[in-house]
PDB file of C-alpha atoms in Angstrom:
ATOM      1  CA  MET A 243      -7.682  20.837  -7.095  1.00 62.00           C
ATOM      2  CA  ASN A 244      -4.384  22.428  -5.925  1.00 70.00           C
ATOM      3  CA  ILE A 245      -2.325  23.298  -9.042  1.00 68.00           C
ATOM      4  CA  ASP A 246       0.680  21.882  -7.544  1.00 83.00           C
ATOM      5  CA  PHE A 247      -0.710  18.402  -8.463  1.00 90.00           C
ATOM      6  CA  ILE A 248      -1.532  19.552 -11.833  1.00 94.00           C
ATOM      7  CA  ASN A 249       1.585  20.878 -13.420  1.00 94.00           C
ATOM      8  CA  PRO A 250       3.769  17.867 -12.541  1.00 96.00           C
ATOM      9  CA  PHE A 251       1.232  15.719 -14.819  1.00 96.00           C
ATOM     10  CA  ILE A 252       1.112  18.244 -17.599  1.00 96.00           C
ATOM     11  CA  ASP A 253       5.080  18.312 -17.482  1.00 97.00           C
ATOM     12  CA  ALA A 254       5.143  14.346 -17.431  1.00 97.00           C
ATOM     13  CA  VAL A 255       2.639  14.068 -20.517  1.00 97.00           C
ATOM     14  CA  SER A 256       4.657  16.389 -22.631  1.00 97.00           C
ATOM     15  CA  ASP A 257       7.960  14.687 -21.793  1.00 97.00           C
ATOM     16  CA  VAL A 258       6.831  11.376 -22.228  1.00 98.00           C
ATOM     17  CA  LEU A 259       5.045  11.857 -25.492  1.00 97.00           C
ATOM     18  CA  ILE A 260       7.987  13.881 -27.083  1.00 97.00           C
ATOM     19  CA  THR A 261      10.350  11.232 -25.962  1.00 97.00           C
ATOM     20  CA  MET A 262       8.492   8.157 -26.856  1.00 96.00           C
ATOM     21  CA  ALA A 263       6.295   9.369 -29.931  1.00 96.00           C
ATOM     22  CA  VAL A 264       8.000  12.697 -31.107  1.00 96.00           C
ATOM     23  CA  LEU A 265       4.693  14.170 -30.496  1.00 97.00           C
ATOM     24  CA  GLN A 266       4.535  17.718 -29.483  1.00 97.00           C
ATOM     25  CA  CYS A 267       1.399  18.329 -26.946  1.00 96.00           C
ATOM     26  CA  ASN A 268      -0.069  21.517 -26.473  1.00 97.00           C
ATOM     27  CA  PRO A 269      -1.884  21.563 -22.941  1.00 97.00           C
ATOM     28  CA  GLU A 270      -5.186  23.566 -22.743  1.00 95.00           C
ATOM     29  CA  LYS A 271      -6.248  25.180 -19.260  1.00 94.00           C
ATOM     30  CA  ALA A 272      -7.042  22.613 -16.785  1.00 94.00           C
ATOM     31  CA  VAL A 273     -10.764  22.989 -15.427  1.00 93.00           C
ATOM     32  CA  SER A 274     -12.723  21.254 -12.892  1.00 92.00           C
ATOM     33  CA  LYS A 275     -14.727  18.346 -14.490  1.00 91.00           C
ATOM     34  CA  GLN A 276     -17.913  20.017 -13.504  1.00 90.00           C
ATOM     35  CA  GLU A 277     -17.156  23.006 -15.255  1.00 91.00           C
ATOM     36  CA  PHE A 278     -15.959  21.025 -18.265  1.00 91.00           C
ATOM     37  CA  GLU A 279     -19.198  19.238 -18.511  1.00 90.00           C
ATOM     38  CA  ASP A 280     -21.050  22.601 -17.765  1.00 91.00           C
ATOM     39  CA  GLN A 281     -19.755  23.862 -21.039  1.00 91.00           C
ATOM     40  CA  GLY A 282     -21.577  20.805 -22.910  1.00 91.00           C
ATOM     41  CA  ASP A 283     -18.029  18.757 -23.321  1.00 90.00           C
ATOM     42  CA  VAL A 284     -17.772  15.104 -22.365  1.00 89.00           C
ATOM     43  CA  ILE A 285     -14.924  12.728 -22.298  1.00 92.00           C
ATOM     44  CA  GLN A 286     -15.688   9.584 -23.983  1.00 93.00           C
ATOM     45  CA  GLY A 287     -12.515   7.344 -24.272  1.00 94.00           C
ATOM     46  CA  ASP A 288     -12.158   4.244 -26.381  1.00 97.00           C
ATOM     47  CA  VAL A 289      -8.935   3.646 -24.584  1.00 98.00           C
ATOM     48  CA  THR A 290      -8.030   4.713 -21.101  1.00 98.00           C
ATOM     49  CA  GLY A 291      -4.877   4.168 -18.760  1.00 98.00           C
ATOM     50  CA  ILE A 292      -5.658   4.244 -15.100  1.00 97.00           C
ATOM     51  CA  VAL A 293      -3.577   4.417 -12.122  1.00 97.00           C
ATOM     52  CA  GLY A 294      -4.243   5.145  -8.619  1.00 97.00           C
ATOM     53  CA  MET A 295      -1.704   7.069  -6.310  1.00 96.00           C
ATOM     54  CA  VAL A 296      -1.285   7.033  -2.581  1.00 96.00           C
ATOM     55  CA  GLY A 297       0.714   9.185  -0.229  1.00 94.00           C
ATOM     56  CA  ASP A 298       0.935   9.977   3.192  1.00 90.00           C
ATOM     57  CA  GLN A 299      -1.213  13.192   3.087  1.00 90.00           C
ATOM     58  CA  PHE A 300      -2.963  12.857  -0.322  1.00 93.00           C
ATOM     59  CA  LYS A 301      -4.508  10.000  -2.499  1.00 94.00           C
ATOM     60  CA  GLY A 302      -6.010  10.186  -5.867  1.00 95.00           C
ATOM     61  CA  PHE A 303      -5.755   8.748  -9.529  1.00 96.00           C
ATOM     62  CA  VAL A 304      -4.922   9.812 -12.949  1.00 96.00           C
ATOM     63  CA  ALA A 305      -6.788   8.441 -16.282  1.00 97.00           C
ATOM     64  CA  ILE A 306      -5.491   9.165 -19.664  1.00 98.00           C
ATOM     65  CA  SER A 307      -8.353   8.668 -22.254  1.00 98.00           C
ATOM     66  CA  PHE A 308      -7.833   8.437 -25.847  1.00 97.00           C
ATOM     67  CA  THR A 309     -10.328   7.915 -28.737  1.00 97.00           C
ATOM     68  CA  ALA A 310      -9.338   5.054 -30.696  1.00 97.00           C
ATOM     69  CA  PRO A 311      -7.907   7.148 -33.753  1.00 97.00           C
ATOM     70  CA  VAL A 312      -5.630   9.111 -31.501  1.00 98.00           C
ATOM     71  CA  ALA A 313      -4.557   5.880 -29.642  1.00 98.00           C
ATOM     72  CA  LEU A 314      -3.564   4.477 -32.907  1.00 98.00           C
ATOM     73  CA  GLY A 315      -1.950   7.716 -33.999  1.00 97.00           C
ATOM     74  CA  ILE A 316       0.350   7.680 -31.083  1.00 97.00           C
ATOM     75  CA  ALA A 317       1.038   4.091 -31.352  1.00 97.00           C
ATOM     76  CA  GLU A 318       1.973   4.268 -35.010  1.00 96.00           C
ATOM     77  CA  ARG A 319       4.494   6.951 -34.003  1.00 96.00           C
ATOM     78  CA  MET A 320       5.903   4.965 -31.446  1.00 95.00           C
ATOM     79  CA  LEU A 321       6.342   1.777 -33.471  1.00 95.00           C
ATOM     80  CA  GLY A 322       6.448   3.168 -37.196  1.00 94.00           C
ATOM     81  CA  GLU A 323       4.047   1.046 -38.430  1.00 94.00           C
ATOM     82  CA  GLU A 324       0.424   1.525 -39.309  1.00 93.00           C
ATOM     83  CA  LEU A 325      -2.190   0.170 -37.170  1.00 94.00           C
ATOM     84  CA  GLU A 326      -5.899  -0.149 -37.643  1.00 93.00           C
ATOM     85  CA  THR A 327      -7.431  -1.845 -34.484  1.00 95.00           C
ATOM     86  CA  ILE A 328      -7.303  -1.581 -30.460  1.00 96.00           C
ATOM     87  CA  ASP A 329      -5.567  -4.842 -29.679  1.00 95.00           C
ATOM     88  CA  GLU A 330      -2.908  -5.831 -27.256  1.00 93.00           C
ATOM     89  CA  THR A 331      -0.189  -4.012 -28.801  1.00 94.00           C
ATOM     90  CA  ILE A 332      -2.140  -0.777 -28.185  1.00 96.00           C
ATOM     91  CA  THR A 333      -3.462  -1.582 -24.588  1.00 96.00           C
ATOM     92  CA  ASP A 334       0.253  -2.557 -23.719  1.00 95.00           C
ATOM     93  CA  LEU A 335       1.437   0.833 -25.072  1.00 96.00           C
ATOM     94  CA  VAL A 336      -1.205   2.899 -23.323  1.00 97.00           C
ATOM     95  CA  GLY A 337      -0.300   0.992 -20.132  1.00 96.00           C
ATOM     96  CA  GLU A 338       3.336   1.848 -20.442  1.00 96.00           C
ATOM     97  CA  LEU A 339       2.342   5.515 -21.444  1.00 97.00           C
ATOM     98  CA  THR A 340       0.288   5.597 -18.348  1.00 97.00           C
ATOM     99  CA  SER A 341       2.903   4.487 -16.296  1.00 96.00           C
ATOM    100  CA  MET A 342       5.912   6.471 -17.349  1.00 97.00           C
ATOM    101  CA  ILE A 343       3.433   9.458 -17.216  1.00 97.00           C
ATOM    102  CA  ALA A 344       2.292   8.709 -13.585  1.00 97.00           C
ATOM    103  CA  GLY A 345       5.963   7.807 -12.679  1.00 96.00           C
ATOM    104  CA  GLY A 346       7.178  11.156 -14.188  1.00 97.00           C
ATOM    105  CA  ALA A 347       4.518  13.124 -12.096  1.00 96.00           C
ATOM    106  CA  LYS A 348       5.551  11.187  -8.978  1.00 96.00           C
ATOM    107  CA  LEU A 349       9.119  12.274  -9.401  1.00 96.00           C
ATOM    108  CA  ARG A 350       8.467  15.851  -9.779  1.00 96.00           C
ATOM    109  CA  LEU A 351       5.755  15.682  -7.018  1.00 95.00           C
ATOM    110  CA  SER A 352       8.681  14.208  -4.748  1.00 94.00           C
ATOM    111  CA  GLU A 353      10.814  17.084  -5.513  1.00 94.00           C
ATOM    112  CA  GLN A 354       8.006  19.175  -4.076  1.00 91.00           C
ATOM    113  CA  ASN A 355       8.334  17.087  -0.914  1.00 91.00           C
ATOM    114  CA  CYS A 356       5.132  15.333  -1.808  1.00 92.00           C
ATOM    115  CA  GLU A 357       5.670  11.503  -1.801  1.00 93.00           C
ATOM    116  CA  PHE A 358       3.503   9.103  -3.504  1.00 95.00           C
ATOM    117  CA  GLY A 359       3.290   5.465  -4.078  1.00 95.00           C
ATOM    118  CA  MET A 360       1.874   4.176  -7.600  1.00 96.00           C
ATOM    119  CA  ALA A 361      -0.664   1.603  -7.720  1.00 96.00           C
ATOM    120  CA  THR A 362      -0.548  -1.134 -10.712  1.00 95.00           C
ATOM    121  CA  PRO A 363      -1.733   0.781 -13.993  1.00 96.00           C
ATOM    122  CA  LEU A 364      -4.729  -0.970 -15.809  1.00 96.00           C
ATOM    123  CA  VAL A 365      -6.175   0.022 -19.386  1.00 97.00           C
ATOM    124  CA  VAL A 366      -9.780   0.187 -19.961  1.00 97.00           C
ATOM    125  CA  VAL A 367     -10.860  -0.750 -23.800  1.00 97.00           C
ATOM    126  CA  GLY A 368     -14.691  -0.201 -24.712  1.00 96.00           C
ATOM    127  CA  ASP A 369     -16.252   2.161 -27.396  1.00 96.00           C
ATOM    128  CA  CYS A 370     -17.098   5.636 -25.538  1.00 95.00           C
ATOM    129  CA  HIS A 371     -16.651   4.680 -21.998  1.00 96.00           C
ATOM    130  CA  ARG A 372     -16.736   7.426 -19.282  1.00 96.00           C
ATOM    131  CA  ILE A 373     -15.417   7.824 -15.847  1.00 95.00           C
ATOM    132  CA  PHE A 374     -17.264   8.817 -12.708  1.00 94.00           C
ATOM    133  CA  LEU A 375     -15.954   9.894  -9.500  1.00 90.00           C
ATOM    134  CA  SER A 376     -18.118  10.416  -6.442  1.00 75.00           C
ATOM    135  CA  VAL A 377     -15.984  12.327  -4.073  1.00 77.00           C
ATOM    136  CA  LYS A 378     -16.544  15.845  -2.857  1.00 72.00           C
ATOM    137  CA  GLY A 379     -14.945  18.400  -4.871  1.00 72.00           C
ATOM    138  CA  GLY A 380     -14.849  16.073  -7.933  1.00 81.00           C
ATOM    139  CA  SER A 381     -11.968  15.815 -10.532  1.00 91.00           C
ATOM    140  CA  SER A 382      -9.826  18.207 -12.780  1.00 94.00           C
ATOM    141  CA  VAL A 383      -9.638  17.742 -16.713  1.00 95.00           C
ATOM    142  CA  ILE A 384      -6.593  18.605 -18.678  1.00 96.00           C
ATOM    143  CA  PRO A 385      -7.424  18.613 -22.377  1.00 96.00           C
ATOM    144  CA  PHE A 386      -4.248  18.052 -24.607  1.00 97.00           C
ATOM    145  CA  SER A 387      -3.943  18.917 -28.513  1.00 97.00           C
ATOM    146  CA  THR A 388      -1.698  17.144 -30.753  1.00 97.00           C
ATOM    147  CA  GLU A 389      -1.327  16.894 -34.604  1.00 96.00           C
ATOM    148  CA  VAL A 390      -2.922  13.279 -34.147  1.00 97.00           C
ATOM    149  CA  GLY A 391      -5.923  14.670 -32.211  1.00 97.00           C
ATOM    150  CA  ASP A 392      -6.871  15.594 -28.825  1.00 97.00           C
ATOM    151  CA  PHE A 393      -6.748  13.503 -25.442  1.00 98.00           C
ATOM    152  CA  PHE A 394      -7.711  13.970 -22.102  1.00 97.00           C
ATOM    153  CA  ILE A 395      -6.243  13.591 -18.498  1.00 96.00           C
ATOM    154  CA  GLU A 396      -8.684  13.292 -15.606  1.00 96.00           C
ATOM    155  CA  MET A 397      -7.089  13.394 -12.259  1.00 95.00           C
ATOM    156  CA  TYR A 398      -8.254  13.760  -8.740  1.00 94.00           C
ATOM    157  CA  PHE A 399      -6.287  14.168  -5.508  1.00 92.00           C
ATOM    158  CA  GLY A 400      -7.880  14.737  -2.157  1.00 91.00           C
ATOM    159  CA  PRO A 401      -6.694  14.362   1.528  1.00 91.00           C
ATOM    160  CA  VAL A 402      -6.107  10.716   2.792  1.00 89.00           C
ATOM    161  CA  ASN A 403      -9.278  10.225   5.147  1.00 73.00           C
TER     162      ASN A 403
ATOM    163  CA  MET B 185      -1.041 -14.511  -7.027  1.00 63.00           C
ATOM    164  CA  ASN B 186      -1.040 -15.514  -3.568  1.00 70.00           C
ATOM    165  CA  ILE B 187      -4.203 -16.817  -2.070  1.00 69.00           C
ATOM    166  CA  ASP B 188      -3.709 -14.442   0.787  1.00 83.00           C
ATOM    167  CA  PHE B 189      -4.618 -11.547  -1.212  1.00 90.00           C
ATOM    168  CA  ILE B 190      -7.772 -13.227  -2.633  1.00 94.00           C
ATOM    169  CA  ASN B 191      -9.641 -14.480   0.370  1.00 94.00           C
ATOM    170  CA  PRO B 192      -9.939 -11.039   2.017  1.00 96.00           C
ATOM    171  CA  PHE B 193     -11.645  -9.714  -1.191  1.00 96.00           C
ATOM    172  CA  ILE B 194     -14.021 -12.953  -1.468  1.00 96.00           C
ATOM    173  CA  ASP B 195     -14.904 -12.136   2.220  1.00 97.00           C
ATOM    174  CA  ALA B 196     -15.321  -8.437   1.975  1.00 97.00           C
ATOM    175  CA  VAL B 197     -17.623  -8.651  -1.218  1.00 97.00           C
ATOM    176  CA  SER B 198     -19.943 -11.278   0.783  1.00 97.00           C
ATOM    177  CA  ASP B 199     -20.070  -8.979   3.711  1.00 97.00           C
ATOM    178  CA  VAL B 200     -20.735  -5.861   2.024  1.00 98.00           C
ATOM    179  CA  LEU B 201     -23.509  -7.101  -0.274  1.00 97.00           C
ATOM    180  CA  ILE B 202     -25.370  -9.072   2.310  1.00 97.00           C
ATOM    181  CA  THR B 203     -25.221  -5.631   4.640  1.00 97.00           C
ATOM    182  CA  MET B 204     -25.921  -3.306   2.018  1.00 96.00           C
ATOM    183  CA  ALA B 205     -28.136  -5.169  -0.272  1.00 96.00           C
ATOM    184  CA  VAL B 206     -29.427  -8.300   1.539  1.00 96.00           C
ATOM    185  CA  LEU B 207     -27.761 -10.221  -1.476  1.00 97.00           C
ATOM    186  CA  GLN B 208     -26.066 -13.497  -0.809  1.00 97.00           C
ATOM    187  CA  CYS B 209     -23.044 -13.917  -3.098  1.00 96.00           C
ATOM    188  CA  ASN B 210     -21.760 -17.372  -4.032  1.00 97.00           C
ATOM    189  CA  PRO B 211     -17.997 -16.976  -4.974  1.00 97.00           C
ATOM    190  CA  GLU B 212     -16.432 -19.467  -7.475  1.00 95.00           C
ATOM    191  CA  LYS B 213     -13.151 -20.512  -7.732  1.00 94.00           C
ATOM    192  CA  ALA B 214     -10.560 -17.836  -8.340  1.00 94.00           C
ATOM    193  CA  VAL B 215      -8.506 -18.475 -11.588  1.00 93.00           C
ATOM    194  CA  SER B 216      -5.903 -16.610 -13.322  1.00 92.00           C
ATOM    195  CA  LYS B 217      -7.334 -14.455 -16.086  1.00 91.00           C
ATOM    196  CA  GLN B 218      -5.272 -15.942 -18.598  1.00 90.00           C
ATOM    197  CA  GLU B 219      -6.908 -19.364 -17.476  1.00 91.00           C
ATOM    198  CA  PHE B 220     -10.395 -17.794 -17.611  1.00 91.00           C
ATOM    199  CA  GLU B 221     -10.143 -16.348 -21.208  1.00 90.00           C
ATOM    200  CA  ASP B 222      -8.463 -19.747 -21.977  1.00 91.00           C
ATOM    201  CA  GLN B 223     -11.718 -21.322 -21.287  1.00 91.00           C
ATOM    202  CA  GLY B 224     -13.578 -19.054 -23.726  1.00 91.00           C
ATOM    203  CA  ASP B 225     -14.740 -16.612 -21.060  1.00 90.00           C
ATOM    204  CA  VAL B 226     -14.450 -12.971 -21.087  1.00 89.00           C
ATOM    205  CA  ILE B 227     -15.459 -10.117 -18.546  1.00 92.00           C
ATOM    206  CA  GLN B 228     -17.240  -7.316 -20.272  1.00 93.00           C
ATOM    207  CA  GLY B 229     -18.660  -4.834 -17.693  1.00 94.00           C
ATOM    208  CA  ASP B 230     -21.281  -2.132 -18.264  1.00 97.00           C
ATOM    209  CA  VAL B 231     -20.156  -0.630 -14.983  1.00 98.00           C
ATOM    210  CA  THR B 232     -17.109  -1.264 -13.257  1.00 98.00           C
ATOM    211  CA  GLY B 233     -15.606   0.114  -9.667  1.00 98.00           C
ATOM    212  CA  ILE B 234     -11.749   0.543  -9.846  1.00 97.00           C
ATOM    213  CA  VAL B 235      -9.404   1.176  -6.949  1.00 97.00           C
ATOM    214  CA  GLY B 236      -5.631   1.114  -6.785  1.00 97.00           C
ATOM    215  CA  MET B 237      -3.958  -0.129  -3.574  1.00 96.00           C
ATOM    216  CA  VAL B 238      -0.385   0.595  -2.644  1.00 96.00           C
ATOM    217  CA  GLY B 239       1.461  -1.001   0.288  1.00 94.00           C
ATOM    218  CA  ASP B 240       5.107  -1.140   1.586  1.00 90.00           C
ATOM    219  CA  GLN B 241       5.671  -4.524  -0.258  1.00 90.00           C
ATOM    220  CA  PHE B 242       2.929  -4.889  -2.515  1.00 93.00           C
ATOM    221  CA  LYS B 243       0.693  -2.897  -4.935  1.00 94.00           C
ATOM    222  CA  GLY B 244      -1.968  -3.683  -7.102  1.00 95.00           C
ATOM    223  CA  PHE B 245      -5.840  -2.863  -7.885  1.00 96.00           C
ATOM    224  CA  VAL B 246      -9.097  -4.302  -7.734  1.00 96.00           C
ATOM    225  CA  ALA B 247     -11.830  -3.836 -10.210  1.00 97.00           C
ATOM    226  CA  ILE B 248     -15.467  -5.033  -9.653  1.00 98.00           C
ATOM    227  CA  SER B 249     -17.305  -5.469 -12.934  1.00 98.00           C
ATOM    228  CA  PHE B 250     -21.071  -5.858 -13.404  1.00 97.00           C
ATOM    229  CA  THR B 251     -23.256  -5.966 -16.313  1.00 97.00           C
ATOM    230  CA  ALA B 252     -25.852  -3.228 -16.424  1.00 97.00           C
ATOM    231  CA  PRO B 253     -28.836  -5.746 -15.196  1.00 97.00           C
ATOM    232  CA  VAL B 254     -26.899  -6.760 -12.233  1.00 98.00           C
ATOM    233  CA  ALA B 255     -25.708  -3.275 -11.444  1.00 98.00           C
ATOM    234  CA  LEU B 256     -29.492  -2.395 -11.578  1.00 98.00           C
ATOM    235  CA  GLY B 257     -30.615  -5.356  -9.716  1.00 97.00           C
ATOM    236  CA  ILE B 258     -28.210  -4.810  -6.691  1.00 97.00           C
ATOM    237  CA  ALA B 259     -29.087  -1.023  -6.720  1.00 97.00           C
ATOM    238  CA  GLU B 260     -32.746  -1.760  -6.763  1.00 96.00           C
ATOM    239  CA  ARG B 261     -32.371  -3.965  -3.575  1.00 96.00           C
ATOM    240  CA  MET B 262     -30.254  -1.251  -1.939  1.00 95.00           C
ATOM    241  CA  LEU B 263     -32.727   1.474  -2.555  1.00 95.00           C
ATOM    242  CA  GLY B 264     -36.051  -0.393  -2.698  1.00 94.00           C
ATOM    243  CA  GLU B 265     -37.102   1.063  -5.849  1.00 94.00           C
ATOM    244  CA  GLU B 266     -37.237  -0.047  -9.539  1.00 93.00           C
ATOM    245  CA  LEU B 267     -34.368   1.311 -11.731  1.00 94.00           C
ATOM    246  CA  GLU B 268     -34.050   1.289 -15.295  1.00 93.00           C
ATOM    247  CA  THR B 269     -30.839   3.153 -16.395  1.00 95.00           C
ATOM    248  CA  ILE B 270     -27.311   3.237 -15.448  1.00 96.00           C
ATOM    249  CA  ASP B 271     -27.163   6.926 -14.154  1.00 95.00           C
ATOM    250  CA  GLU B 272     -25.546   8.791 -11.487  1.00 93.00           C
ATOM    251  CA  THR B 273     -27.537   7.021  -8.799  1.00 94.00           C
ATOM    252  CA  ILE B 274     -25.819   3.613 -10.083  1.00 96.00           C
ATOM    253  CA  THR B 275     -22.331   5.479 -10.459  1.00 96.00           C
ATOM    254  CA  ASP B 276     -22.625   6.598  -6.682  1.00 95.00           C
ATOM    255  CA  LEU B 277     -23.560   3.247  -5.385  1.00 96.00           C
ATOM    256  CA  VAL B 278     -21.076   1.161  -7.440  1.00 97.00           C
ATOM    257  CA  GLY B 279     -18.449   3.781  -6.282  1.00 96.00           C
ATOM    258  CA  GLU B 280     -19.524   3.157  -2.579  1.00 96.00           C
ATOM    259  CA  LEU B 281     -19.464  -0.588  -2.716  1.00 97.00           C
ATOM    260  CA  THR B 282     -16.122  -0.584  -4.451  1.00 97.00           C
ATOM    261  CA  SER B 283     -14.845   1.656  -1.775  1.00 96.00           C
ATOM    262  CA  MET B 284     -16.418  -0.568   1.091  1.00 97.00           C
ATOM    263  CA  ILE B 285     -15.211  -3.852  -0.473  1.00 97.00           C
ATOM    264  CA  ALA B 286     -11.706  -2.438  -0.936  1.00 97.00           C
ATOM    265  CA  GLY B 287     -11.951  -1.069   2.535  1.00 96.00           C
ATOM    266  CA  GLY B 288     -13.008  -4.205   4.092  1.00 97.00           C
ATOM    267  CA  ALA B 289     -10.334  -6.241   2.376  1.00 96.00           C
ATOM    268  CA  LYS B 290      -7.616  -3.820   3.531  1.00 96.00           C
ATOM    269  CA  LEU B 291      -8.710  -4.364   7.127  1.00 96.00           C
ATOM    270  CA  ARG B 292      -8.670  -8.078   6.697  1.00 96.00           C
ATOM    271  CA  LEU B 293      -4.999  -7.889   4.781  1.00 95.00           C
ATOM    272  CA  SER B 294      -3.955  -5.539   7.701  1.00 94.00           C
ATOM    273  CA  GLU B 295      -4.879  -8.172  10.269  1.00 94.00           C
ATOM    274  CA  GLN B 296      -2.332 -10.446   8.146  1.00 91.00           C
ATOM    275  CA  ASN B 297       0.236  -7.760   8.700  1.00 91.00           C
ATOM    276  CA  CYS B 298      -0.131  -6.701   5.209  1.00 92.00           C
ATOM    277  CA  GLU B 299      -0.849  -2.783   5.132  1.00 93.00           C
ATOM    278  CA  PHE B 300      -2.269  -0.912   2.156  1.00 95.00           C
ATOM    279  CA  GLY B 301      -3.176   2.623   1.249  1.00 95.00           C
ATOM    280  CA  MET B 302      -6.214   2.852  -0.799  1.00 96.00           C
ATOM    281  CA  ALA B 303      -6.384   5.136  -3.713  1.00 96.00           C
ATOM    282  CA  THR B 304      -9.528   7.193  -4.608  1.00 95.00           C
ATOM    283  CA  PRO B 305     -11.983   4.768  -6.169  1.00 96.00           C
ATOM    284  CA  LEU B 306     -13.692   5.581  -9.768  1.00 96.00           C
ATOM    285  CA  VAL B 307     -16.154   4.159 -11.707  1.00 97.00           C
ATOM    286  CA  VAL B 308     -16.037   3.467 -15.469  1.00 97.00           C
ATOM    287  CA  VAL B 309     -19.293   3.238 -17.514  1.00 97.00           C
ATOM    288  CA  GLY B 310     -19.664   1.889 -21.005  1.00 96.00           C
ATOM    289  CA  ASP B 311     -21.387  -0.753 -22.824  1.00 96.00           C
ATOM    290  CA  CYS B 312     -19.085  -4.114 -22.764  1.00 95.00           C
ATOM    291  CA  HIS B 313     -15.740  -2.666 -21.706  1.00 96.00           C
ATOM    292  CA  ARG B 314     -12.795  -4.808 -20.917  1.00 96.00           C
ATOM    293  CA  ILE B 315      -9.892  -4.125 -18.443  1.00 95.00           C
ATOM    294  CA  PHE B 316      -6.416  -5.004 -19.453  1.00 94.00           C
ATOM    295  CA  LEU B 317      -3.225  -5.329 -17.318  1.00 90.00           C
ATOM    296  CA  SER B 318       0.237  -5.475 -18.898  1.00 75.00           C
ATOM    297  CA  VAL B 319       2.293  -6.944 -15.766  1.00 77.00           C
ATOM    298  CA  LYS B 320       4.109 -10.142 -15.730  1.00 71.00           C
ATOM    299  CA  GLY B 321       1.791 -12.741 -13.978  1.00 72.00           C
ATOM    300  CA  GLY B 322      -1.479 -11.156 -14.840  1.00 81.00           C
ATOM    301  CA  SER B 323      -4.317 -10.848 -12.853  1.00 91.00           C
ATOM    302  CA  SER B 324      -6.799 -13.108 -11.128  1.00 94.00           C
ATOM    303  CA  VAL B 325     -10.427 -13.259 -11.530  1.00 95.00           C
ATOM    304  CA  ILE B 326     -12.921 -14.460  -9.004  1.00 96.00           C
ATOM    305  CA  PRO B 327     -16.755 -14.842 -10.499  1.00 96.00           C
ATOM    306  CA  PHE B 328     -19.652 -14.392  -8.096  1.00 98.00           C
ATOM    307  CA  SER B 329     -23.025 -15.737  -8.597  1.00 97.00           C
ATOM    308  CA  THR B 330     -26.169 -14.110  -7.059  1.00 97.00           C
ATOM    309  CA  GLU B 331     -29.870 -14.110  -7.565  1.00 96.00           C
ATOM    310  CA  VAL B 332     -29.795 -10.967  -9.552  1.00 97.00           C
ATOM    311  CA  GLY B 333     -27.072 -12.454 -11.848  1.00 97.00           C
ATOM    312  CA  ASP B 334     -23.439 -12.848 -12.019  1.00 97.00           C
ATOM    313  CA  PHE B 335     -20.560 -10.394 -11.565  1.00 98.00           C
ATOM    314  CA  PHE B 336     -16.753 -10.474 -11.620  1.00 97.00           C
ATOM    315  CA  ILE B 337     -13.812  -9.264  -9.459  1.00 96.00           C
ATOM    316  CA  GLU B 338     -10.556  -8.889 -10.978  1.00 96.00           C
ATOM    317  CA  MET B 339      -7.529  -8.060  -9.083  1.00 95.00           C
ATOM    318  CA  TYR B 340      -3.948  -7.963  -9.238  1.00 94.00           C
ATOM    319  CA  PHE B 341      -1.099  -7.527  -6.471  1.00 92.00           C
ATOM    320  CA  GLY B 342       2.650  -7.748  -7.205  1.00 91.00           C
ATOM    321  CA  PRO B 343       5.750  -6.699  -5.592  1.00 91.00           C
ATOM    322  CA  VAL B 344       6.490  -2.789  -5.383  1.00 89.00           C
ATOM    323  CA  ASN B 345       9.339  -2.639  -7.537  1.00 73.00           C
TER     324      ASN B 345
END
């Protein structure tokens, strides 16, 4: 996948998490999901924010997957209180973060003359769920490390039809 | 949510499953997810196909949630062989069905002068996952019953900003 699509999301994640949770994120190298899985790695999220994106030339989605401890850790930093379970407070926060990250990336892509409309974000909750994509070329994975733990962005952009 | 958005999806589901799996689907009454959950019902999918949709005036998503036995039952009818586990064959099929259903609904919506672009479908796999939406008004649920079991469509469409 074109690097032009990846950097806007890396920048948006870093911006949103430093602003909203005073959390420094260190992005690792983006790799294709195939390459990621060939290394024996697997993304199993407990909470995942997903949003579809549609432009004139390209369409795709971005999914931000957190384990429960990382989602709780980020939420604690945002709310300043201790949290123990993945409840509506967490799903609302993950939905909000997903929306802000996709919105930030959309703005950056627009500056590259690449316009996208954003679908409505949704949040999937369930122990160790995984995401699959049956599109030629497959998706890209960007791992992020933070002091509350690691999380992953999975994204795909391809031509419209 | 406007009934104009719901019927195209009901018709597309019925059309796609009778065509692809020779499976008759009986839609039940669409209800708001709030109402659905107030009745004590909950959608817990093992395999869910999700696709975001973006139009000039409205945006949203549709999610089609199957339990493992229902996903396997539908896949068996499509492939004519017995299947036991949720593997790549199933995720590919659910991705394909989701794409066809959203595409069929998009065509029907277009006939109502409501144009949408479709984001890239993805498939979530994980025991008993749930979907959350933090948007005012909330989503709608359409239960479908079939001879291989019940499944659910959850959808949301709202104004673009």
